[in-house]
C-alpha cells in the first residue's frame, strides 16, 4: 500500500476503497481484502508505537471490510483504545458520527467469547426502552441477532419479545431494518411468538411500495425505495402462511402486484446498482408468491416475469429465473404457464456457456415435464448428456430414467430410452436404474420380446458398456427364447454374442453371465454341450476368482445330473416381483393397459429435486420445508433375496465419493436409504439428511444422533428432531448445522436406531464433513501464484505424494474433481499445460489457511504427483490425503 502522510486525509484508505471497487470478481475482492488484513494484523502486532492517526486509518479499513460482509476477528481493542484519544476526529471514528459508544460495546459483546453471558439480559431491555436513542436501538437489535446466532441459549425469551415486534412501526427506518432481521431469525425458531409481526410487516411494506413518502428519501437507493428493508420484510413474511384476514391478505396481494408492475416499468437509471436493487426486491417478492402458492394470478404473473429473464444478458438473472421457475413448475396454478417457455429453456441448454445455468435448465426441464412433452424433454436431455459436464451426468441419468418410466405410455420407448442412456453415459448409470429396467420387463409380458430383440441388437456393437452386458445377460437369459426362431438370433448366436463379452467384464458381471448360461441350457438343449465345455473350462482355471469357479462347478454339476423336468423347475422363468421387494411393482401391476402410468419413487424424486441449486436465498424454496410424500423404493437385488442387516460397525464405503461432491446417497440397505444434500459457505455448513423407509412397514422408535471425538464437539452446532415413526415408503428430513472451528481430521458419525418387525436395528454412518468443504476458491495470476508458492516453501508447509492412477486419466474428469474439491482451477498458470494448479482459502471460526496445490499427471507412466502447500502442516497433510484418493 502507498505511504501515507498525516496531512493527506487518509489517502491510503481512499486507495484501498478504490481498489475494492475496481475488482472485477468476488475472488479478486477477497484476495485484495486478505492482503490488507494481513498488513493491518502485522501493524497491530509488530509496531507497538502506532500513533492515533495510524490506528484510526486501520480501524476505518477494518470497518469498511466489515461493512462489505466479511468477518473481522481482531482490532476491536485498538478501536476501543481510540476512545481515550484527545483528538475529536479519532473519537468520532470509533463512535461512528458522534453516536453513543454503546454501539462499540454491543459490537464487543457480540464478538467477545467472555462478555455475552454478562450482558445478554441487558440488551433486550435497552432495545425496547422508550428513552433509548435510535442508533443505540439499531445496535442493540443487531447485537441480539449476533448473540442469537453464536449463543442462542443466552438470548432470554420473555415479555420483550412481544414489544420488539412493535419496532416495525418505528419512525427510524434503520431501527426497522435491524429489528426486521432480528424478528425474522427469532420467528424461524418460535413462529407463534412473533405471529403479530405479519400485519405490521405488511403495513410497513405497503407504505414503502405503494407510496413515495418523505421518510424514505434518505433510504432510497438509486431510485429504489428502501430495497434492503423491503427484502427483509418479504423474507419475514415467508416464515408464515398467507394471512387469514381477508383485508390483510388483499393488502399484501396489492403490494406484490405493485412490485411486479414496477418490474415492467422502464429503468429510471442505467446504473447497475439500480437494476440490482430493483431485481433483489422482485425476486424476493416472487419467493413469497411461491411460498404462499395460493394466488393463481400472482403465480402466473411471476412466471411470465421470470420468463423475460431467461434470455437476459446478465448470467445471474438467467440462473435465478431458471431456479425459481423450477419451483413454480410444481404448482398446479403455474405449471402450464411454465411449460410455455420450453423452447427457450431447451435453447439455453444448447447454447448457454455457463455450466451452472445449463444445470438449472436441466432441472427446469425435469420439473416442467408431463405426459404431453415427456418424449421431447427426454430426447433433449439425452442429447445434452453426450456433452454434459461430468459433475452432473449422474444426476441427469437419474432424471431421464425417472421421466422415462413415469411417462412411458409405450414401454418399448422406455426400453429404448434406458438402453440409449447406457450407451451414452454407461459409467453414470447406477445399479438402481438397470435393476429397474429388468423389474419392469419381467412384469410386462407385452415388452419382453421387444426387450430381448433390442438388447441383442445393441450387444452387437464392437464396444459395449458393462451395464449393457448386465442387462443383456439377464434379459436374454430369461427371454432369449422369444427371438430364437430367427436364424440371425438363434440360441448359439445369442450365446456366442454374450460370451464374446465375458472376458472383458468384471467379476460380478461374469457371475451374472454364468447364470445366464445355465438358463440357456434349460431354454435351448441344443447348446448344452457347448455351454458345458465353457463351464468345465472355467471350473478348472488356476488363479480364478473363487466365486466364479464355484458357480462354474455347481452349474456344470447341475446340468449333468438333473433331469430335464428338474432343470426346468430349478431354472424356470423369474416370477413377477412381489410387493415386498418393490412397492412400485405393486402399483404397476394394478394398472390396466399401456395408457396408464406407473408411479415413480417419490422419495428418490424428491432427493433429486432437492439436489438442485446452490444459491442460498433460493435453495430454501426447493421443497425443503414441505413434508415429503410417501413412495416406493427401487429394486435392490434382482438375483437374490438377501435379508442380511447392516452391521453396527461404522459404514464408510461411500465416504470417499463425497470428497468432491455434496449430494447423493451415503448409505443404503434393504430397509433404509440415507441421502445427503449439503451446502457450505466460508466456515459454516448445513447438511440435509433424508431417511427413506424402503419397506411397506413402519419404522418405530426411530432416532438419530451425531457423535464426534473431542476435537469435533464444537463443530456440530445443532440438529433438528426427527419423527419417531416413519411410515412405509415415506421419507423424513433432518438438518445438521455445522461450523468449522479449527482444522480437523476425523469425521462425525451418524448413529441411527429404529425397530423394524420387532427387531432393533442399529446403523452407524461416517458423515462426509471434511476440511475441504470449507474452501473459498481464490483466483490468482501466474505471477502471484508462484510468488506465494515460494513464500510457502518451508519443509513443514509442503506435502507431496506420488501415486499410481486408480482410474482412467481423463482431463475433464480431473478438472471436475479439482473444482469439486473446492479450490479455484487456475488456467494458464503452470508453464506445463498438462499440469493442474489450484488455490483456495480454508475458513474456520478461529483462522484462515491459504492453500496452493499442483497436480502433475504422467499419462505414459499412469502416475500422479500431487503437491500441496499451506501455512499449516496438518492442513497440508489432510488435504493431500483426501484429494489423492480421488485419482
PDB file of N, CA and C in Angstrom, residues 18-85:
ATOM      1  N   UNK A  18     -10.880   2.348  -3.408  1.00  0.00           N
ATOM      2  CA  UNK A  18     -10.865   2.368  -4.870  1.00  0.00           C
ATOM      3  C   UNK A  18     -10.450   1.012  -5.441  1.00  0.00           C
ATOM      4  N   UNK A  19      -9.446   0.393  -4.822  1.00  0.00           N
ATOM      5  CA  UNK A  19      -9.013  -0.945  -5.270  1.00  0.00           C
ATOM      6  C   UNK A  19     -10.151  -1.951  -5.188  1.00  0.00           C
ATOM      7  N   UNK A  20     -10.895  -1.887  -4.089  1.00  0.00           N
ATOM      8  CA  UNK A  20     -12.005  -2.835  -3.902  1.00  0.00           C
ATOM      9  C   UNK A  20     -13.078  -2.608  -4.959  1.00  0.00           C
ATOM     10  N   UNK A  21     -13.423  -1.370  -5.211  1.00  0.00           N
ATOM     11  CA  UNK A  21     -14.479  -1.064  -6.182  1.00  0.00           C
ATOM     12  C   UNK A  21     -14.077  -1.434  -7.606  1.00  0.00           C
ATOM     13  N   UNK A  22     -12.786  -1.459  -7.864  1.00  0.00           N
ATOM     14  CA  UNK A  22     -12.304  -1.801  -9.201  1.00  0.00           C
ATOM     15  C   UNK A  22     -12.117  -3.298  -9.412  1.00  0.00           C
ATOM     16  N   UNK A  23     -12.325  -4.093  -8.386  1.00  0.00           N
ATOM     17  CA  UNK A  23     -12.198  -5.550  -8.525  1.00  0.00           C
ATOM     18  C   UNK A  23     -13.271  -6.062  -9.482  1.00  0.00           C
ATOM     19  N   UNK A  24     -12.883  -6.914 -10.392  1.00  0.00           N
ATOM     20  CA  UNK A  24     -13.803  -7.401 -11.409  1.00  0.00           C
ATOM     21  C   UNK A  24     -14.500  -8.694 -11.019  1.00  0.00           C
ATOM     22  N   UNK A  25     -14.121  -9.296  -9.902  1.00  0.00           N
ATOM     23  CA  UNK A  25     -14.757 -10.534  -9.471  1.00  0.00           C
ATOM     24  C   UNK A  25     -14.717 -10.617  -7.952  1.00  0.00           C
ATOM     25  N   UNK A  26     -15.554 -11.491  -7.406  1.00  0.00           N
ATOM     26  CA  UNK A  26     -15.577 -11.699  -5.964  1.00  0.00           C
ATOM     27  C   UNK A  26     -14.239 -12.237  -5.480  1.00  0.00           C
ATOM     28  N   UNK A  27     -13.634 -13.113  -6.281  1.00  0.00           N
ATOM     29  CA  UNK A  27     -12.360 -13.699  -5.890  1.00  0.00           C
ATOM     30  C   UNK A  27     -11.269 -12.632  -5.793  1.00  0.00           C
ATOM     31  N   UNK A  28     -11.285 -11.690  -6.743  1.00  0.00           N
ATOM     32  CA  UNK A  28     -10.298 -10.612  -6.723  1.00  0.00           C
ATOM     33  C   UNK A  28     -10.490  -9.735  -5.489  1.00  0.00           C
ATOM     34  N   UNK A  29     -11.757  -9.486  -5.121  1.00  0.00           N
ATOM     35  CA  UNK A  29     -12.039  -8.691  -3.925  1.00  0.00           C
ATOM     36  C   UNK A  29     -11.520  -9.382  -2.672  1.00  0.00           C
ATOM     37  N   UNK A  30     -11.800 -10.686  -2.562  1.00  0.00           N
ATOM     38  CA  UNK A  30     -11.351 -11.445  -1.387  1.00  0.00           C
ATOM     39  C   UNK A  30      -9.832 -11.442  -1.295  1.00  0.00           C
ATOM     40  N   UNK A  31      -9.179 -11.585  -2.453  1.00  0.00           N
ATOM     41  CA  UNK A  31      -7.716 -11.584  -2.478  1.00  0.00           C
ATOM     42  C   UNK A  31      -7.170 -10.251  -1.967  1.00  0.00           C
ATOM     43  N   UNK A  32      -7.748  -9.122  -2.438  1.00  0.00           N
ATOM     44  CA  UNK A  32      -7.269  -7.786  -2.015  1.00  0.00           C
ATOM     45  C   UNK A  32      -7.534  -7.573  -0.534  1.00  0.00           C
ATOM     46  N   UNK A  33      -8.681  -8.027  -0.049  1.00  0.00           N
ATOM     47  CA  UNK A  33      -9.024  -7.853   1.369  1.00  0.00           C
ATOM     48  C   UNK A  33      -8.095  -8.676   2.240  1.00  0.00           C
ATOM     49  N   UNK A  34      -7.826  -9.916   1.846  1.00  0.00           N
ATOM     50  CA  UNK A  34      -6.923 -10.764   2.639  1.00  0.00           C
ATOM     51  C   UNK A  34      -5.534 -10.153   2.731  1.00  0.00           C
ATOM     52  N   UNK A  35      -5.088  -9.558   1.627  1.00  0.00           N
ATOM     53  CA  UNK A  35      -3.779  -8.900   1.636  1.00  0.00           C
ATOM     54  C   UNK A  35      -3.767  -7.740   2.626  1.00  0.00           C
ATOM     55  N   UNK A  36      -4.858  -6.951   2.627  1.00  0.00           N
ATOM     56  CA  UNK A  36      -4.929  -5.800   3.522  1.00  0.00           C
ATOM     57  C   UNK A  36      -5.041  -6.240   4.980  1.00  0.00           C
ATOM     58  N   UNK A  37      -5.823  -7.292   5.233  1.00  0.00           N
ATOM     59  CA  UNK A  37      -5.956  -7.793   6.602  1.00  0.00           C
ATOM     60  C   UNK A  37      -4.614  -8.265   7.144  1.00  0.00           C
ATOM     61  N   UNK A  38      -3.846  -8.933   6.302  1.00  0.00           N
ATOM     62  CA  UNK A  38      -2.526  -9.397   6.734  1.00  0.00           C
ATOM     63  C   UNK A  38      -1.632  -8.205   7.087  1.00  0.00           C
ATOM     64  N   UNK A  39      -1.725  -7.138   6.301  1.00  0.00           N
ATOM     65  CA  UNK A  39      -0.922  -5.942   6.560  1.00  0.00           C
ATOM     66  C   UNK A  39      -1.337  -5.290   7.874  1.00  0.00           C
ATOM     67  N   UNK A  40      -2.646  -5.150   8.088  1.00  0.00           N
ATOM     68  CA  UNK A  40      -3.134  -4.500   9.316  1.00  0.00           C
ATOM     69  C   UNK A  40      -2.780  -5.337  10.543  1.00  0.00           C
ATOM     70  N   UNK A  41      -2.941  -6.648  10.415  1.00  0.00           N
ATOM     71  CA  UNK A  41      -2.629  -7.534  11.550  1.00  0.00           C
ATOM     72  C   UNK A  41      -1.149  -7.388  11.947  1.00  0.00           C
ATOM     73  N   UNK A  42      -0.278  -7.319  10.931  1.00  0.00           N
ATOM     74  CA  UNK A  42       1.157  -7.194  11.226  1.00  0.00           C
ATOM     75  C   UNK A  42       1.461  -5.848  11.877  1.00  0.00           C
ATOM     76  N   UNK A  43       0.743  -4.787  11.464  1.00  0.00           N
ATOM     77  CA  UNK A  43       0.958  -3.471  12.071  1.00  0.00           C
ATOM     78  C   UNK A  43       0.545  -3.465  13.539  1.00  0.00           C
ATOM     79  N   UNK A  44      -0.624  -4.065  13.829  1.00  0.00           N
ATOM     80  CA  UNK A  44      -1.111  -4.082  15.198  1.00  0.00           C
ATOM     81  C   UNK A  44      -0.214  -4.924  16.102  1.00  0.00           C
ATOM     82  N   UNK A  45       0.306  -6.010  15.557  1.00  0.00           N
ATOM     83  CA  UNK A  45       1.118  -6.911  16.378  1.00  0.00           C
ATOM     84  C   UNK A  45       2.574  -6.444  16.478  1.00  0.00           C
ATOM     85  N   UNK A  46       3.089  -5.910  15.363  1.00  0.00           N
ATOM     86  CA  UNK A  46       4.523  -5.646  15.303  1.00  0.00           C
ATOM     87  C   UNK A  46       4.936  -4.289  15.821  1.00  0.00           C
ATOM     88  N   UNK A  47       4.166  -3.260  15.499  1.00  0.00           N
ATOM     89  CA  UNK A  47       4.594  -1.898  15.848  1.00  0.00           C
ATOM     90  C   UNK A  47       3.851  -1.431  17.087  1.00  0.00           C
ATOM     91  N   UNK A  48       4.543  -1.436  18.225  1.00  0.00           N
ATOM     92  CA  UNK A  48       3.892  -1.056  19.485  1.00  0.00           C
ATOM     93  C   UNK A  48       3.652   0.451  19.571  1.00  0.00           C
ATOM     94  N   UNK A  49       4.350   1.232  18.721  1.00  0.00           N
ATOM     95  CA  UNK A  49       4.291   2.683  18.841  1.00  0.00           C
ATOM     96  C   UNK A  49       3.402   3.320  17.777  1.00  0.00           C
ATOM     97  N   UNK A  50       2.343   2.630  17.351  1.00  0.00           N
ATOM     98  CA  UNK A  50       1.434   3.210  16.364  1.00  0.00           C
ATOM     99  C   UNK A  50       0.770   4.449  16.953  1.00  0.00           C
ATOM    100  N   UNK A  51       0.780   5.536  16.205  1.00  0.00           N
ATOM    101  CA  UNK A  51       0.127   6.748  16.695  1.00  0.00           C
ATOM    102  C   UNK A  51      -1.377   6.663  16.450  1.00  0.00           C
ATOM    103  N   UNK A  52      -2.099   7.626  17.000  1.00  0.00           N
ATOM    104  CA  UNK A  52      -3.552   7.617  16.897  1.00  0.00           C
ATOM    105  C   UNK A  52      -4.045   7.686  15.476  1.00  0.00           C
ATOM    106  N   UNK A  53      -3.324   8.474  14.645  1.00  0.00           N
ATOM    107  CA  UNK A  53      -3.727   8.597  13.244  1.00  0.00           C
ATOM    108  C   UNK A  53      -3.681   7.247  12.536  1.00  0.00           C
ATOM    109  N   UNK A  54      -2.587   6.512  12.742  1.00  0.00           N
ATOM    110  CA  UNK A  54      -2.446   5.212  12.073  1.00  0.00           C
ATOM    111  C   UNK A  54      -3.506   4.235  12.566  1.00  0.00           C
ATOM    112  N   UNK A  55      -3.762   4.248  13.890  1.00  0.00           N
ATOM    113  CA  UNK A  55      -4.805   3.363  14.423  1.00  0.00           C
ATOM    114  C   UNK A  55      -6.154   3.716  13.801  1.00  0.00           C
ATOM    115  N   UNK A  56      -6.419   5.038  13.689  1.00  0.00           N
ATOM    116  CA  UNK A  56      -7.689   5.472  13.114  1.00  0.00           C
ATOM    117  C   UNK A  56      -7.821   4.973  11.668  1.00  0.00           C
ATOM    118  N   UNK A  57      -6.737   5.093  10.903  1.00  0.00           N
ATOM    119  CA  UNK A  57      -6.765   4.677   9.495  1.00  0.00           C
ATOM    120  C   UNK A  57      -7.041   3.176   9.380  1.00  0.00           C
ATOM    121  N   UNK A  58      -6.351   2.375  10.195  1.00  0.00           N
ATOM    122  CA  UNK A  58      -6.525   0.930  10.097  1.00  0.00           C
ATOM    123  C   UNK A  58      -7.895   0.488  10.609  1.00  0.00           C
ATOM    124  N   UNK A  59      -8.414   1.159  11.634  1.00  0.00           N
ATOM    125  CA  UNK A  59      -9.754   0.832  12.131  1.00  0.00           C
ATOM    126  C   UNK A  59     -10.802   1.164  11.059  1.00  0.00           C
ATOM    127  N   UNK A  60     -10.587   2.262  10.337  1.00  0.00           N
ATOM    128  CA  UNK A  60     -11.511   2.612   9.248  1.00  0.00           C
ATOM    129  C   UNK A  60     -11.508   1.525   8.174  1.00  0.00           C
ATOM    130  N   UNK A  61     -10.330   1.013   7.840  1.00  0.00           N
ATOM    131  CA  UNK A  61     -10.252  -0.058   6.841  1.00  0.00           C
ATOM    132  C   UNK A  61     -10.974  -1.309   7.335  1.00  0.00           C
ATOM    133  N   UNK A  62     -10.780  -1.637   8.619  1.00  0.00           N
ATOM    134  CA  UNK A  62     -11.472  -2.811   9.173  1.00  0.00           C
ATOM    135  C   UNK A  62     -12.979  -2.614   9.149  1.00  0.00           C
ATOM    136  N   UNK A  63     -13.419  -1.398   9.454  1.00  0.00           N
ATOM    137  CA  UNK A  63     -14.843  -1.105   9.435  1.00  0.00           C
ATOM    138  C   UNK A  63     -15.405  -1.248   8.024  1.00  0.00           C
ATOM    139  N   UNK A  64     -14.676  -0.761   7.037  1.00  0.00           N
ATOM    140  CA  UNK A  64     -15.122  -0.876   5.644  1.00  0.00           C
ATOM    141  C   UNK A  64     -15.208  -2.348   5.223  1.00  0.00           C
ATOM    142  N   UNK A  65     -14.211  -3.124   5.609  1.00  0.00           N
ATOM    143  CA  UNK A  65     -14.217  -4.563   5.289  1.00  0.00           C
ATOM    144  C   UNK A  65     -15.408  -5.241   5.949  1.00  0.00           C
ATOM    145  N   UNK A  66     -15.690  -4.860   7.197  1.00  0.00           N
ATOM    146  CA  UNK A  66     -16.821  -5.448   7.911  1.00  0.00           C
ATOM    147  C   UNK A  66     -18.138  -5.103   7.225  1.00  0.00           C
ATOM    148  N   UNK A  67     -18.260  -3.870   6.749  1.00  0.00           N
ATOM    149  CA  UNK A  67     -19.489  -3.455   6.067  1.00  0.00           C
ATOM    150  C   UNK A  67     -19.684  -4.192   4.745  1.00  0.00           C
ATOM    151  N   UNK A  68     -18.607  -4.681   4.167  1.00  0.00           N
ATOM    152  CA  UNK A  68     -18.711  -5.473   2.940  1.00  0.00           C
ATOM    153  C   UNK A  68     -19.202  -6.893   3.206  1.00  0.00           C
ATOM    154  N   UNK A  69     -19.330  -7.241   4.492  1.00  0.00           N
ATOM    155  CA  UNK A  69     -19.867  -8.556   4.828  1.00  0.00           C
ATOM    156  C   UNK A  69     -18.836  -9.574   5.260  1.00  0.00           C
ATOM    157  N   UNK A  70     -17.605  -9.147   5.476  1.00  0.00           N
ATOM    158  CA  UNK A  70     -16.548 -10.066   5.883  1.00  0.00           C
ATOM    159  C   UNK A  70     -16.399 -10.038   7.406  1.00  0.00           C
ATOM    160  N   UNK A  71     -16.114 -11.177   7.998  1.00  0.00           N
ATOM    161  CA  UNK A  71     -15.921 -11.256   9.441  1.00  0.00           C
ATOM    162  C   UNK A  71     -14.570 -10.677   9.832  1.00  0.00           C
ATOM    163  N   UNK A  72     -14.559  -9.929  10.913  1.00  0.00           N
ATOM    164  CA  UNK A  72     -13.331  -9.345  11.446  1.00  0.00           C
ATOM    165  C   UNK A  72     -13.114  -9.923  12.840  1.00  0.00           C
ATOM    166  N   UNK A  73     -11.982 -10.585  13.033  1.00  0.00           N
ATOM    167  CA  UNK A  73     -11.752 -11.236  14.321  1.00  0.00           C
ATOM    168  C   UNK A  73     -10.619 -10.590  15.112  1.00  0.00           C
ATOM    169  N   UNK A  74     -10.230  -9.373  14.767  1.00  0.00           N
ATOM    170  CA  UNK A  74      -9.191  -8.671  15.530  1.00  0.00           C
ATOM    171  C   UNK A  74      -9.404  -7.171  15.356  1.00  0.00           C
ATOM    172  N   UNK A  75      -8.692  -6.389  16.160  1.00  0.00           N
ATOM    173  CA  UNK A  75      -8.753  -4.939  16.023  1.00  0.00           C
ATOM    174  C   UNK A  75      -9.767  -4.252  16.911  1.00  0.00           C
ATOM    175  N   UNK A  76     -10.557  -5.040  17.664  1.00  0.00           N
ATOM    176  CA  UNK A  76     -11.626  -4.406  18.457  1.00  0.00           C
ATOM    177  C   UNK A  76     -11.065  -3.594  19.628  1.00  0.00           C
ATOM    178  N   UNK A  77     -10.036  -4.106  20.269  1.00  0.00           N
ATOM    179  CA  UNK A  77      -9.472  -3.365  21.394  1.00  0.00           C
ATOM    180  C   UNK A  77      -8.752  -2.113  20.910  1.00  0.00           C
ATOM    181  N   UNK A  78      -8.120  -2.171  19.732  1.00  0.00           N
ATOM    182  CA  UNK A  78      -7.490  -0.974  19.181  1.00  0.00           C
ATOM    183  C   UNK A  78      -8.540   0.104  18.931  1.00  0.00           C
ATOM    184  N   UNK A  79      -9.734  -0.325  18.492  1.00  0.00           N
ATOM    185  CA  UNK A  79     -10.809   0.641  18.274  1.00  0.00           C
ATOM    186  C   UNK A  79     -11.257   1.269  19.583  1.00  0.00           C
ATOM    187  N   UNK A  80     -11.419   0.436  20.619  1.00  0.00           N
ATOM    188  CA  UNK A  80     -11.854   0.954  21.919  1.00  0.00           C
ATOM    189  C   UNK A  80     -10.807   1.907  22.501  1.00  0.00           C
ATOM    190  N   UNK A  81      -9.524   1.588  22.287  1.00  0.00           N
ATOM    191  CA  UNK A  81      -8.459   2.447  22.820  1.00  0.00           C
ATOM    192  C   UNK A  81      -8.502   3.855  22.246  1.00  0.00           C
ATOM    193  N   UNK A  82      -9.054   3.982  21.034  1.00  0.00           N
ATOM    194  CA  UNK A  82      -9.154   5.315  20.439  1.00  0.00           C
ATOM    195  C   UNK A  82     -10.119   6.219  21.203  1.00  0.00           C
ATOM    196  N   UNK A  83     -10.995   5.625  22.006  1.00  0.00           N
ATOM    197  CA  UNK A  83     -11.929   6.440  22.789  1.00  0.00           C
ATOM    198  C   UNK A  83     -11.187   7.336  23.790  1.00  0.00           C
ATOM    199  N   UNK A  84      -9.979   6.915  24.179  1.00  0.00           N
ATOM    200  CA  UNK A  84      -9.218   7.711  25.153  1.00  0.00           C
ATOM    201  C   UNK A  84      -8.370   8.793  24.482  1.00  0.00           C
ATOM    202  N   UNK A  85      -8.474   8.881  23.168  1.00  0.00           N
ATOM    203  CA  UNK A  85      -7.681   9.883  22.440  1.00  0.00           C
ATOM    204  C   UNK A  85      -8.166  11.296  22.762  1.00  0.00           C
TER     205      UNK A  85
END
